[in-house]
Coordinates of C-alpha atoms in Angstrom, one line a residue:
X1 CA 61.2 -55.9 -32.1
X2 CA 61.0 -52.4 -30.4
X3 CA 60.5 -50.9 -34.0
X4 CA 57.5 -53.1 -34.6
X5 CA 56.2 -51.8 -31.2
X6 CA 56.7 -48.5 -32.2
X7 CA 54.7 -49.4 -35.6
X8 CA 51.7 -50.7 -33.7
X9 CA 51.7 -47.7 -31.6
X10 CA 51.5 -45.7 -34.9
X11 CA 49.0 -47.5 -36.7
X12 CA 47.1 -47.5 -33.5
X13 CA 47.1 -43.7 -33.5
X14 CA 46.3 -43.1 -37.1
X15 CA 43.5 -45.9 -37.1
X16 CA 39.7 -44.5 -36.2
X17 CA 36.5 -46.7 -36.8
X18 CA 33.5 -44.7 -37.6
X19 CA 30.0 -46.0 -37.2
X20 CA 26.9 -45.3 -38.0
X21 CA 23.4 -45.5 -36.0
X22 CA 20.9 -46.6 -38.2
X23 CA 17.5 -45.9 -37.1
X24 CA 14.3 -47.7 -37.9
X25 CA 11.0 -45.7 -38.3
X26 CA 9.0 -48.7 -37.1
X27 CA 9.9 -50.5 -33.9
X28 CA 8.8 -52.6 -31.1
X29 CA 10.6 -52.8 -27.8
X30 CA 10.0 -54.8 -24.9
X31 CA 12.2 -54.2 -22.0
X32 CA 12.2 -55.4 -18.6
X33 CA 12.0 -52.4 -16.0
X34 CA 12.0 -54.6 -12.9
X35 CA 11.2 -58.0 -11.9
X36 CA 8.7 -59.7 -14.2
X37 CA 7.5 -56.4 -15.3
X38 CA 7.7 -54.8 -19.1
X39 CA 7.3 -51.8 -20.8
X40 CA 6.1 -52.4 -24.3
X41 CA 6.6 -49.4 -26.6
X42 CA 5.5 -49.6 -30.2
X43 CA 6.7 -46.7 -32.5
X44 CA 4.8 -46.1 -36.0
X45 CA 5.3 -43.5 -38.6
X46 CA 2.9 -40.7 -39.7
X47 CA 2.5 -41.5 -43.4
X48 CA 0.6 -38.4 -45.1
X49 CA -1.2 -37.4 -42.1
X50 CA -2.4 -41.1 -41.2
X51 CA -1.0 -43.3 -38.6
X52 CA -0.6 -47.0 -39.5
X53 CA -3.0 -49.1 -37.7
X54 CA -1.1 -51.8 -36.1
X55 CA -1.1 -53.4 -32.9
X56 CA 1.5 -55.5 -31.0
X57 CA 1.0 -59.3 -30.6
X58 CA 1.9 -60.4 -27.4
X59 CA 2.0 -64.0 -25.8
X60 CA -1.2 -65.1 -23.6
X61 CA 0.8 -65.5 -20.5
X62 CA 1.5 -61.8 -20.4
X63 CA -1.1 -59.4 -18.9
X64 CA -1.3 -55.9 -20.3
X65 CA -2.0 -53.4 -17.3
X66 CA -4.4 -50.6 -18.0
X67 CA -4.3 -48.4 -21.5
X68 CA -1.7 -47.1 -23.7
X69 CA 0.3 -44.0 -23.1
X70 CA 0.3 -42.0 -26.7
X71 CA 2.8 -39.6 -27.5
X72 CA 4.4 -38.5 -30.5
X73 CA 4.8 -35.6 -33.2
X74 CA 4.2 -35.1 -36.5
X75 CA 6.3 -37.7 -38.0
X76 CA 5.9 -40.6 -35.6
X77 CA 3.5 -41.7 -32.6
X78 CA 4.8 -43.7 -29.6
X79 CA 2.2 -46.1 -27.7
X80 CA 3.5 -47.4 -24.4
X81 CA 2.0 -50.0 -22.2
X82 CA 3.0 -51.8 -18.9
X83 CA 3.0 -55.7 -18.9
X84 CA 3.4 -58.3 -16.3
X85 CA 4.9 -61.2 -17.5
X86 CA 7.9 -63.9 -16.0
X87 CA 11.1 -63.9 -18.4
X88 CA 11.1 -67.4 -18.2
X89 CA 7.4 -67.7 -19.7
X90 CA 8.5 -65.8 -23.2
X91 CA 10.6 -68.7 -24.4
X92 CA 9.0 -70.4 -27.1
X93 CA 5.9 -67.9 -27.7
X94 CA 5.5 -65.5 -30.4
X95 CA 5.6 -61.7 -30.3
X96 CA 5.0 -59.6 -33.2
X97 CA 2.9 -56.8 -34.8
X98 CA -0.5 -57.2 -36.4
X99 CA -1.8 -55.0 -39.1
X100 CA 1.4 -54.7 -41.7
X101 CA 0.3 -56.8 -44.5
X102 CA -0.1 -54.4 -47.6
X103 CA 2.6 -52.1 -46.6
X104 CA 6.5 -51.9 -47.1
X105 CA 7.4 -51.2 -43.4
X106 CA 9.7 -53.4 -41.7
X107 CA 9.5 -53.5 -38.0
X108 CA 12.7 -53.7 -35.4
X109 CA 11.9 -55.6 -32.5
X110 CA 13.9 -55.8 -29.3
X111 CA 13.6 -57.6 -26.4
X112 CA 15.8 -56.9 -23.3
X113 CA 15.5 -58.5 -19.8
X114 CA 17.3 -57.7 -16.7
X115 CA 19.7 -60.7 -16.8
X116 CA 21.1 -59.1 -20.0
X117 CA 19.6 -61.0 -22.6
X118 CA 18.8 -58.9 -25.9
X119 CA 16.5 -60.3 -28.8
X120 CA 16.8 -58.6 -32.0
X121 CA 14.8 -59.7 -34.8
X122 CA 13.9 -57.8 -38.3
X123 CA 10.0 -58.2 -38.7
X124 CA 8.7 -58.0 -42.3
X125 CA 5.2 -57.5 -43.4
X126 CA 5.0 -61.1 -44.7
X127 CA 6.2 -62.6 -41.7
X128 CA 5.8 -60.1 -38.4
X129 CA 6.2 -62.4 -35.9
X130 CA 9.1 -63.8 -33.7
X131 CA 9.4 -67.3 -32.0
X132 CA 11.7 -66.5 -28.4
X133 CA 14.3 -69.3 -28.5
X134 CA 15.2 -71.1 -25.5
X135 CA 18.6 -70.5 -23.4
X136 CA 21.7 -72.6 -24.6
X137 CA 22.3 -75.4 -22.0
X138 CA 26.2 -75.4 -21.1
X139 CA 26.9 -78.5 -23.4
X140 CA 25.9 -76.6 -26.4
X141 CA 27.7 -73.4 -25.2
X142 CA 31.1 -75.2 -24.8
X143 CA 30.7 -77.0 -28.1
X144 CA 29.7 -74.2 -30.0
X145 CA 31.7 -71.4 -28.7
X146 CA 34.8 -73.5 -28.3
X147 CA 34.6 -75.0 -31.6
X148 CA 34.0 -71.8 -33.1
X149 CA 37.0 -70.1 -31.4
X150 CA 39.0 -73.0 -32.7
X151 CA 37.9 -72.7 -36.2
X152 CA 38.4 -69.1 -35.9
X153 CA 42.0 -69.4 -34.9
X154 CA 42.7 -71.9 -37.6
X155 CA 41.5 -69.7 -40.3
X156 CA 43.7 -66.9 -39.4
X157 CA 46.8 -67.3 -42.0
X158 CA 48.7 -64.5 -40.0
X159 CA 48.8 -66.1 -36.8
X160 CA 50.1 -69.4 -38.1
X161 CA 52.9 -67.5 -40.1
X162 CA 53.8 -65.6 -37.3
X163 CA 54.0 -68.9 -34.7
X164 CA 56.1 -70.5 -37.7
X165 CA 58.5 -67.5 -38.0
X166 CA 58.8 -67.6 -34.0
X167 CA 59.5 -71.2 -34.2
X168 CA 62.7 -70.6 -36.5
X169 CA 63.6 -67.4 -35.2
X170 CA 64.6 -69.5 -31.9
X171 CA 61.9 -68.4 -29.7
X172 CA 61.6 -71.0 -26.9
X173 CA 58.3 -73.4 -26.7
X174 CA 57.7 -71.7 -23.2
X175 CA 57.8 -68.1 -24.6
X176 CA 55.6 -69.4 -27.4
X177 CA 52.9 -70.8 -25.2
X178 CA 52.9 -67.7 -22.7
X179 CA 52.2 -65.5 -25.8
X180 CA 49.5 -67.9 -26.9
X181 CA 47.8 -67.7 -23.4
X182 CA 48.4 -63.8 -23.3
X183 CA 46.7 -63.5 -26.7
X184 CA 43.7 -65.9 -25.4
X185 CA 42.8 -63.9 -22.3
X186 CA 43.5 -60.8 -24.0
X187 CA 40.9 -62.3 -26.7
X188 CA 38.2 -62.7 -24.1
X189 CA 39.0 -59.2 -22.5
X190 CA 38.4 -57.7 -26.1
X191 CA 35.1 -59.8 -26.4
X192 CA 34.0 -58.6 -22.8
X193 CA 34.5 -55.0 -24.0
X194 CA 32.8 -55.7 -27.1
X195 CA 29.7 -56.9 -25.4
X196 CA 29.7 -53.9 -23.0
X197 CA 30.0 -51.7 -26.6
X198 CA 33.2 -49.9 -24.8
X199 CA 35.2 -50.5 -27.8
X200 CA 34.7 -50.7 -31.8
X201 CA 37.6 -52.1 -34.0
X202 CA 38.0 -52.1 -37.7
X203 CA 38.6 -56.1 -38.8
X204 CA 41.3 -55.2 -40.6
X205 CA 43.5 -53.8 -38.0
X206 CA 44.4 -57.0 -36.1
X207 CA 45.4 -59.0 -39.2
X208 CA 47.7 -56.0 -40.2
X209 CA 49.5 -55.6 -37.0
X210 CA 50.2 -59.4 -36.8
X211 CA 51.4 -59.5 -40.3
X212 CA 53.7 -56.5 -39.2
X213 CA 54.9 -58.5 -36.4
X214 CA 55.7 -61.5 -38.6
X215 CA 57.5 -59.3 -41.0
X216 CA 59.6 -58.2 -38.3
X217 CA 60.6 -61.5 -37.2
X218 CA 61.4 -62.6 -40.4
X219 CA 63.7 -59.5 -40.9
X220 CA 65.5 -60.1 -37.5
X221 CA 66.1 -63.8 -39.0
X222 CA 67.3 -62.7 -42.4
X223 CA 69.9 -60.3 -40.3
X224 CA 71.0 -63.2 -38.1
X225 CA 69.9 -61.6 -34.9
X226 CA 69.0 -63.8 -31.8
X227 CA 65.4 -63.9 -30.3
X228 CA 66.1 -65.5 -27.3
X229 CA 66.4 -62.5 -25.3
X230 CA 64.2 -61.6 -22.1
X231 CA 63.0 -58.5 -23.2
X232 CA 62.3 -59.8 -26.5
X233 CA 60.1 -62.4 -25.1
X234 CA 58.2 -60.3 -22.8
X235 CA 57.7 -57.9 -25.5
X236 CA 56.2 -61.0 -27.9
X237 CA 53.6 -61.7 -25.1
X238 CA 52.9 -58.4 -25.1
X239 CA 52.2 -57.5 -28.7
X240 CA 50.2 -60.9 -28.7
X241 CA 48.1 -59.7 -25.9
X242 CA 47.3 -56.3 -27.9
X243 CA 46.6 -58.0 -30.9
X244 CA 44.2 -60.4 -28.9
X245 CA 42.4 -57.4 -27.5
X246 CA 42.0 -55.9 -31.2
X247 CA 40.9 -59.3 -32.4
X248 CA 38.3 -59.6 -29.7
X249 CA 36.5 -56.1 -30.9
X250 CA 34.5 -58.3 -33.5
X251 CA 32.8 -60.0 -30.2
X252 CA 32.0 -63.7 -29.5
X253 CA 32.6 -66.1 -32.5
X254 CA 29.1 -67.0 -32.6
X255 CA 26.1 -65.2 -32.5
X256 CA 23.9 -66.2 -29.6
X257 CA 21.4 -64.6 -27.1
X258 CA 23.1 -64.8 -23.5
X259 CA 22.5 -63.5 -20.4
X260 CA 25.5 -61.9 -18.4
X261 CA 26.3 -65.2 -16.4
X262 CA 26.1 -67.1 -19.9
X263 CA 28.2 -64.8 -21.8
X264 CA 31.1 -64.7 -18.9
X265 CA 30.9 -68.5 -19.1
X266 CA 31.1 -68.2 -23.1
X267 CA 34.1 -65.8 -22.9
X268 CA 35.8 -68.4 -20.7
X269 CA 35.0 -71.3 -23.4
X270 CA 36.2 -68.9 -26.2
X271 CA 39.6 -68.3 -24.1
X272 CA 39.9 -72.2 -24.0
X273 CA 39.1 -72.8 -27.5
X274 CA 41.5 -70.0 -28.7
X275 CA 44.1 -71.4 -26.6
X276 CA 43.6 -74.8 -28.0
X277 CA 43.6 -74.0 -31.8
X278 CA 46.9 -71.6 -30.7
X279 CA 48.7 -74.7 -29.2
X280 CA 47.9 -76.8 -31.9
X281 CA 49.4 -74.6 -34.4
X282 CA 52.5 -74.3 -31.9
X283 CA 53.0 -78.1 -31.9
X284 CA 52.8 -78.3 -35.7
X285 CA 55.5 -75.6 -36.3
X286 CA 57.6 -76.7 -33.2
X287 CA 57.5 -80.5 -34.9
X288 CA 58.3 -79.0 -38.2
X289 CA 61.1 -77.1 -36.7
X290 CA 62.5 -80.5 -34.9
X291 CA 62.1 -82.4 -38.2
X292 CA 64.3 -80.0 -40.2
X293 CA 66.8 -79.7 -37.3
X294 CA 67.3 -83.7 -37.6
X295 CA 69.0 -83.3 -41.1
X296 CA 71.7 -81.3 -39.7
X297 CA 72.4 -77.7 -39.1
X298 CA 73.2 -76.8 -42.8
X299 CA 69.6 -78.2 -43.8
X300 CA 68.3 -76.1 -40.7
X301 CA 70.3 -72.8 -41.9
X302 CA 68.8 -73.1 -45.3
X303 CA 65.3 -73.9 -43.8
X304 CA 65.5 -71.0 -41.7
X305 CA 66.5 -68.6 -44.5
X306 CA 63.9 -69.6 -46.9
X307 CA 61.0 -69.8 -44.0
X308 CA 61.7 -66.0 -43.3
X309 CA 62.3 -65.1 -46.8
X310 CA 59.1 -66.7 -47.9
X311 CA 57.3 -65.9 -44.6
X312 CA 58.1 -62.1 -44.8
X313 CA 56.7 -61.8 -48.5
X314 CA 53.7 -63.5 -47.1
X315 CA 53.3 -61.2 -44.3
X316 CA 53.9 -58.1 -46.1
X317 CA 51.2 -59.0 -48.8
X318 CA 48.7 -59.7 -45.9
X319 CA 49.5 -56.7 -44.5
X320 CA 49.3 -54.7 -47.8
X321 CA 46.1 -56.2 -48.7
X322 CA 44.4 -55.8 -45.3
X323 CA 45.9 -52.2 -45.3
X324 CA 45.1 -50.9 -48.3
X325 CA 41.4 -52.2 -49.3
X326 CA 39.7 -51.1 -45.9
X327 CA 41.4 -47.5 -46.5
X328 CA 38.6 -47.4 -49.0
X329 CA 36.2 -49.7 -48.2
X330 CA 36.0 -49.2 -44.5
X331 CA 35.8 -52.2 -42.1
X332 CA 34.6 -54.6 -44.9
X333 CA 36.7 -57.9 -45.0
X334 CA 38.6 -58.2 -48.2
X335 CA 37.8 -60.7 -50.8
X336 CA 40.6 -62.2 -53.1
X337 CA 40.1 -64.9 -55.6
X338 CA 43.0 -67.6 -55.0
X339 CA 43.4 -68.2 -58.6
X340 CA 44.3 -64.6 -59.2
X341 CA 46.9 -64.7 -56.7
X342 CA 48.5 -67.9 -58.1
X343 CA 48.3 -66.1 -61.6
X344 CA 50.1 -63.3 -60.2
X345 CA 52.9 -65.4 -58.9
X346 CA 53.3 -67.6 -61.8
X347 CA 53.2 -65.1 -64.3
X348 CA 55.8 -63.1 -62.6
X349 CA 57.9 -66.2 -62.2
X350 CA 57.9 -66.9 -66.1
X351 CA 58.1 -63.0 -67.1
X352 CA 61.1 -62.5 -65.1
X353 CA 63.4 -65.3 -66.7
X354 CA 66.7 -64.0 -67.7
X355 CA 66.7 -65.8 -71.2
X356 CA 63.8 -63.7 -72.2
X357 CA 64.5 -60.3 -74.1
X358 CA 61.1 -58.8 -73.6
X359 CA 61.2 -59.3 -69.9
X360 CA 61.4 -55.4 -69.1
X361 CA 58.3 -54.8 -71.4
X362 CA 56.1 -57.8 -69.9
X363 CA 55.3 -56.2 -66.6
X364 CA 54.0 -53.0 -68.2
X365 CA 51.9 -55.2 -70.3
X366 CA 50.6 -57.2 -67.4
X367 CA 49.6 -54.3 -65.6
X368 CA 47.8 -52.4 -68.2
X369 CA 45.9 -55.2 -69.1
X370 CA 45.2 -56.2 -65.7
X371 CA 43.6 -52.5 -65.0
X372 CA 41.5 -52.7 -68.3
X373 CA 40.2 -56.2 -67.6
X374 CA 39.1 -54.8 -64.0
X375 CA 37.5 -51.8 -65.8
X376 CA 35.7 -53.9 -68.1
X377 CA 34.3 -56.0 -65.2
X378 CA 33.1 -53.0 -63.4
X379 CA 31.2 -52.1 -66.4
X380 CA 29.4 -55.3 -66.6
X381 CA 31.3 -56.4 -69.9
X382 CA 31.9 -59.9 -70.0
X383 CA 34.4 -61.8 -71.9
X384 CA 33.8 -65.2 -73.7
X385 CA 35.0 -68.5 -72.0
X386 CA 36.3 -66.5 -68.6
X387 CA 36.4 -69.6 -66.7
X388 CA 38.5 -71.6 -69.1
X389 CA 41.0 -68.7 -70.2
X390 CA 41.4 -68.2 -66.4
X391 CA 42.2 -71.6 -65.1
X392 CA 43.7 -72.8 -68.5
X393 CA 46.2 -70.0 -68.3
X394 CA 47.3 -70.7 -65.1
X395 CA 47.8 -74.3 -65.9
X396 CA 49.7 -73.4 -69.0
X397 CA 52.4 -71.0 -67.2
X398 CA 52.7 -74.0 -64.8
X399 CA 53.6 -76.3 -67.5
X400 CA 55.7 -74.3 -69.0
X401 CA 58.1 -74.5 -65.9
X402 CA 57.9 -78.3 -66.1
X403 CA 58.7 -78.0 -70.0
X404 CA 60.5 -75.2 -70.8
X405 CA 59.7 -73.6 -74.3
X406 CA 61.6 -70.7 -75.9
X407 CA 58.5 -68.7 -77.0
X408 CA 58.6 -65.9 -79.6
X409 CA 58.1 -62.2 -78.3
X410 CA 54.9 -61.8 -79.8
X411 CA 53.3 -65.2 -78.2
X412 CA 54.8 -64.3 -75.1
X413 CA 53.2 -60.8 -74.9
X414 CA 49.9 -62.5 -76.1
X415 CA 49.9 -64.7 -73.4
X416 CA 50.5 -62.3 -70.8
X417 CA 48.3 -59.7 -71.9
X418 CA 45.3 -62.3 -72.5
X419 CA 46.0 -63.8 -69.1
X420 CA 46.1 -60.4 -67.3
X421 CA 42.9 -59.2 -69.1
X422 CA 40.8 -62.2 -68.4
X423 CA 42.2 -62.4 -64.6
X424 CA 41.3 -58.6 -63.9
X425 CA 37.8 -59.3 -65.3
X426 CA 37.2 -62.4 -63.5
X427 CA 38.6 -60.9 -60.1
X428 CA 36.3 -57.8 -60.5
X429 CA 33.4 -60.4 -61.3
X430 CA 34.0 -62.3 -57.9
X431 CA 34.1 -58.8 -56.1
X432 CA 31.0 -57.6 -57.5
X433 CA 28.9 -60.9 -56.5
X434 CA 30.6 -60.9 -52.8
X435 CA 31.3 -57.3 -51.7
X436 CA 29.3 -54.2 -51.3
X437 CA 32.4 -51.7 -52.5
X438 CA 33.8 -53.6 -55.5
X439 CA 36.1 -50.5 -56.7
X440 CA 37.5 -50.2 -53.3
X441 CA 37.9 -54.0 -53.2
X442 CA 39.4 -53.7 -56.7
X443 CA 42.0 -51.0 -55.7
X444 CA 43.4 -53.0 -53.1
X445 CA 43.4 -56.1 -55.2
X446 CA 45.8 -54.3 -57.6
X447 CA 48.3 -53.4 -55.0
X448 CA 48.5 -57.1 -53.7
X449 CA 49.0 -58.1 -57.5
X450 CA 51.4 -55.9 -58.1
X451 CA 53.3 -56.9 -55.2
X452 CA 53.4 -60.6 -55.8
X453 CA 54.4 -60.1 -59.4
X454 CA 57.3 -57.8 -58.9
X455 CA 58.6 -59.9 -55.9
X456 CA 58.3 -63.0 -57.7
X457 CA 59.8 -61.3 -61.2
X458 CA 62.7 -59.6 -59.6
X459 CA 64.0 -62.9 -57.9
X460 CA 63.2 -65.0 -61.0
X461 CA 66.9 -64.9 -62.6
X462 CA 68.2 -66.7 -59.5
X463 CA 66.1 -69.6 -60.7
X464 CA 67.6 -71.9 -63.7
X465 CA 65.1 -73.2 -66.0
X466 CA 64.8 -76.7 -66.2
X467 CA 65.9 -77.2 -62.4
X468 CA 64.1 -79.7 -60.3
X469 CA 63.1 -77.3 -57.9
X470 CA 61.3 -75.1 -60.9
X471 CA 59.7 -78.0 -62.4
X472 CA 58.1 -78.9 -58.8
X473 CA 57.0 -75.2 -58.8
X474 CA 55.1 -75.0 -62.2
X475 CA 53.7 -78.8 -61.7
X476 CA 52.3 -77.3 -58.3
X477 CA 50.7 -74.5 -60.2
X478 CA 49.3 -76.7 -62.9
X479 CA 47.6 -79.3 -60.4
X480 CA 46.3 -76.2 -58.4
X481 CA 44.9 -74.7 -61.4
X482 CA 43.1 -78.3 -62.4
X483 CA 42.0 -78.8 -58.8
X484 CA 40.4 -75.5 -58.2
X485 CA 38.6 -76.1 -61.8
X486 CA 37.4 -79.6 -60.9
X487 CA 36.2 -78.2 -57.6
X488 CA 33.5 -76.1 -59.0
X489 CA 31.6 -79.4 -59.9
X490 CA 31.4 -80.3 -56.3
X491 CA 27.9 -79.2 -55.8
X492 CA 27.2 -81.4 -58.9
X493 CA 29.0 -84.3 -57.1
X494 CA 27.5 -84.1 -54.0
X495 CA 23.8 -83.9 -55.7
X496 CA 24.4 -86.6 -58.1
X497 CA 27.2 -88.9 -57.5
X498 CA 27.9 -88.8 -53.5
X499 CA 23.9 -89.5 -52.9
X500 CA 23.9 -92.5 -55.1
X501 CA 27.2 -94.1 -54.1
X502 CA 26.3 -93.5 -50.4
X503 CA 22.8 -95.1 -50.7
X504 CA 24.6 -98.2 -52.5
X505 CA 27.2 -98.5 -49.7
X506 CA 24.4 -98.3 -47.2
X507 CA 22.2 -101.0 -49.1
X508 CA 25.1 -103.5 -49.5
X509 CA 25.9 -104.2 -45.7
X510 CA 22.1 -104.7 -45.3
X511 CA 21.8 -107.2 -47.6
X512 CA 25.0 -109.0 -46.6
X513 CA 23.7 -109.0 -43.0
X514 CA 20.1 -110.6 -44.6
X515 CA 22.4 -113.0 -46.9
X516 CA 24.4 -114.0 -43.7
X517 CA 21.1 -115.3 -42.0
X518 CA 20.2 -117.7 -45.0
X519 CA 22.0 -120.6 -46.2
X520 CA 24.9 -120.8 -48.2
X521 CA 24.2 -123.5 -50.7
X522 CA 25.1 -123.1 -54.2
X523 CA 22.1 -124.3 -56.5
X524 CA 21.7 -123.1 -60.1
X525 CA 18.5 -122.6 -61.5
X526 CA 17.4 -124.6 -64.7
X527 CA 19.9 -123.7 -67.8
X528 CA 22.2 -121.8 -65.4
X529 CA 25.7 -122.6 -64.0
X530 CA 26.8 -122.4 -60.4
X531 CA 28.6 -119.3 -59.7
X532 CA 29.5 -119.4 -55.9
X533 CA 27.5 -116.5 -55.1
X534 CA 24.6 -116.2 -53.0
X535 CA 21.3 -116.9 -54.9
X536 CA 18.5 -114.5 -55.0
X537 CA 15.1 -114.9 -56.8
X538 CA 12.8 -111.9 -57.7
X539 CA 9.1 -112.5 -58.3
X540 CA 9.0 -109.9 -61.4
X541 CA 11.2 -107.8 -63.7
X542 CA 11.1 -104.5 -61.5
X543 CA 12.5 -106.7 -58.3
X544 CA 15.2 -108.3 -60.4
X545 CA 16.3 -104.9 -61.9
X546 CA 16.2 -103.3 -58.2
X547 CA 18.2 -106.2 -56.5
X548 CA 20.8 -106.2 -59.5
X549 CA 21.5 -102.6 -59.1
X550 CA 21.9 -102.6 -55.3
X551 CA 23.8 -105.9 -54.7
X552 CA 25.7 -106.7 -58.2
X553 CA 28.1 -108.2 -58.5
X554 CA 28.0 -109.8 -55.0
X555 CA 24.8 -111.7 -55.6
X556 CA 23.4 -113.9 -58.3
X557 CA 20.0 -112.5 -58.7
X558 CA 17.5 -114.9 -61.0
X559 CA 14.2 -114.7 -61.9
X560 CA 11.9 -117.9 -62.1
X561 CA 9.8 -116.9 -64.9
X562 CA 11.5 -117.4 -68.6
X563 CA 12.3 -114.2 -70.5
X564 CA 9.2 -112.8 -72.1
X565 CA 6.7 -114.5 -70.0
X566 CA 4.4 -112.5 -67.7
X567 CA 4.8 -113.4 -64.0
X568 CA 1.2 -113.3 -63.4
X569 CA 1.2 -116.9 -65.5
X570 CA 4.0 -118.3 -63.9
X571 CA 3.9 -122.2 -64.0
X572 CA 6.6 -123.7 -62.0
X573 CA 8.0 -126.9 -63.0
X574 CA 9.3 -129.4 -60.5
X575 CA 13.0 -128.1 -61.2
X576 CA 11.9 -124.3 -60.7
X577 CA 10.3 -125.6 -56.8
X578 CA 13.5 -127.1 -56.1
X579 CA 15.6 -124.2 -56.8
X580 CA 13.4 -121.6 -55.1
X581 CA 13.3 -123.7 -52.0
X582 CA 17.1 -123.9 -52.0
X583 CA 17.6 -120.1 -52.7
X584 CA 18.9 -118.0 -50.1
X585 CA 16.5 -115.2 -50.6
X586 CA 13.4 -114.7 -52.3
X587 CA 12.0 -111.4 -53.2
X588 CA 8.3 -111.1 -53.2
X589 CA 6.0 -108.5 -54.7
X590 CA 3.0 -108.5 -57.0
X591 CA 0.6 -110.8 -58.6
X592 CA 3.2 -113.7 -58.7
X593 CA 4.2 -113.3 -55.0
X594 CA 1.4 -115.4 -53.8
X595 CA 1.8 -118.0 -56.5
X596 CA 5.5 -118.2 -55.0
X597 CA 4.4 -118.6 -51.5
X598 CA 2.4 -121.4 -52.2
X599 CA 5.6 -123.4 -53.3
X600 CA 6.5 -123.4 -49.6
X601 CA 9.9 -122.4 -50.2
X602 CA 12.4 -122.6 -47.3
X603 CA 14.0 -119.3 -47.9
X604 CA 13.3 -116.1 -46.3
X605 CA 11.3 -113.2 -48.0

């Protein structure tokens, strides 16, 4: 732990975050200078020697005092007014700028009050107004901020990995909860420092340090070092507090306009939500460790080794990617296609099999073709059937673990080359659509994929082909590839299948309630056999169709009109009248409804 502490200090010393102050040539600022007194300042650019004829749009509840104070130079003109208005009266009102239509200028609107609220909006010529939102209630503040804090903690894989390694390294439950409490309180402190604009932290730094801590704990487990010393427990809490302060550099987990008192309350809810999320992870990892310990000391030792080994690999991968891509891309959040990571692991394990004579050539082929695919993707060259080859190659490699087949050397080279080429192109395509600097992100992605490939490649000779664990590993890869491929249709399923199914299931209970209030006598219409189901008569063909679609096969839907006859010319026989009067439900609409109603049926309609 002392080494990781020194590494943390070294990273902090070498890491700097650069920020740029972007200015807008056209601004509208409302700043409360004293109680219920505002200074309204409108800055307009001078274009070709002329000033844009625009003026502020202010609420009717506000009173402008005197004329505008005009100042400026050759590039801009600043008009300033004094305004009297109660800040509470601004809620729900419209503030904007008139006269922007026909121009391409955006206006940066800023409203600041004495209680610490700061509204910021970008006004465009097509929508040059802003409606001041109301203040959040205590309940909405707790739900939104606390819930967002819980979700934020659960989404951080490196935190869950660190707590899992702590559970298997022998760190006591009380020490883990103390470290979690230190992280939560430090996170709130970092968020407060961010609201006061006292710190600015790159987003990759907390994840990198957390991954480094996890790697140090994994190495200590593999070396057989104990983690129950008092100094180690306090050092873990201190490092977790440091990571918490850095994680709070991103500010509150939700974007809300809050006063100073509301910000303090939001910080408390954020700390409570963070602690709740960490407590959930701690309890889950502790239960996993206890469940493994039940099976005996030998099983626990094996589990501890594999958790430390795989956890160390994952921590190293997270640290490499989080630390490599931002070196080129600033503070951007890295984006990785999961299927590409799975392909690197699967191909590395398959290429490293000892029975394959060309195993020393395959890594070079995979690396060269991966870079080639990324270059093609960056240049906008699309490969045919990309999605099919990307997911199909992963599924194929997974199935090769389930059913080992000895491939010829040339076939293995073709499989690796084609898979790597398509995965490189696919990954860069995802980066181009989601990030601003795809070249920098692709550089970090190359480092991560090479690391995962080589780790699985070097340890592939330790796994025997055909082993049950190897078969399960391959089956998991194939199923994940198939599931991710089918997941791309979730939008179509949500729009088509789920809506129809939901409407059908909603209608069925309603129809059942209606039928429950009716009589349950099973009477057959003329020429029909008793079915044992409730009988519903429809007055025309469309109603019969809708009733069948909604209720079938729970209800026997019938039509009193012979097939091919117009319901408007219904001439019921005595048998038809008796059947209608004994029906459970009669659905009426259209020209025949009056004739059926005249029969005096006892069924509800």
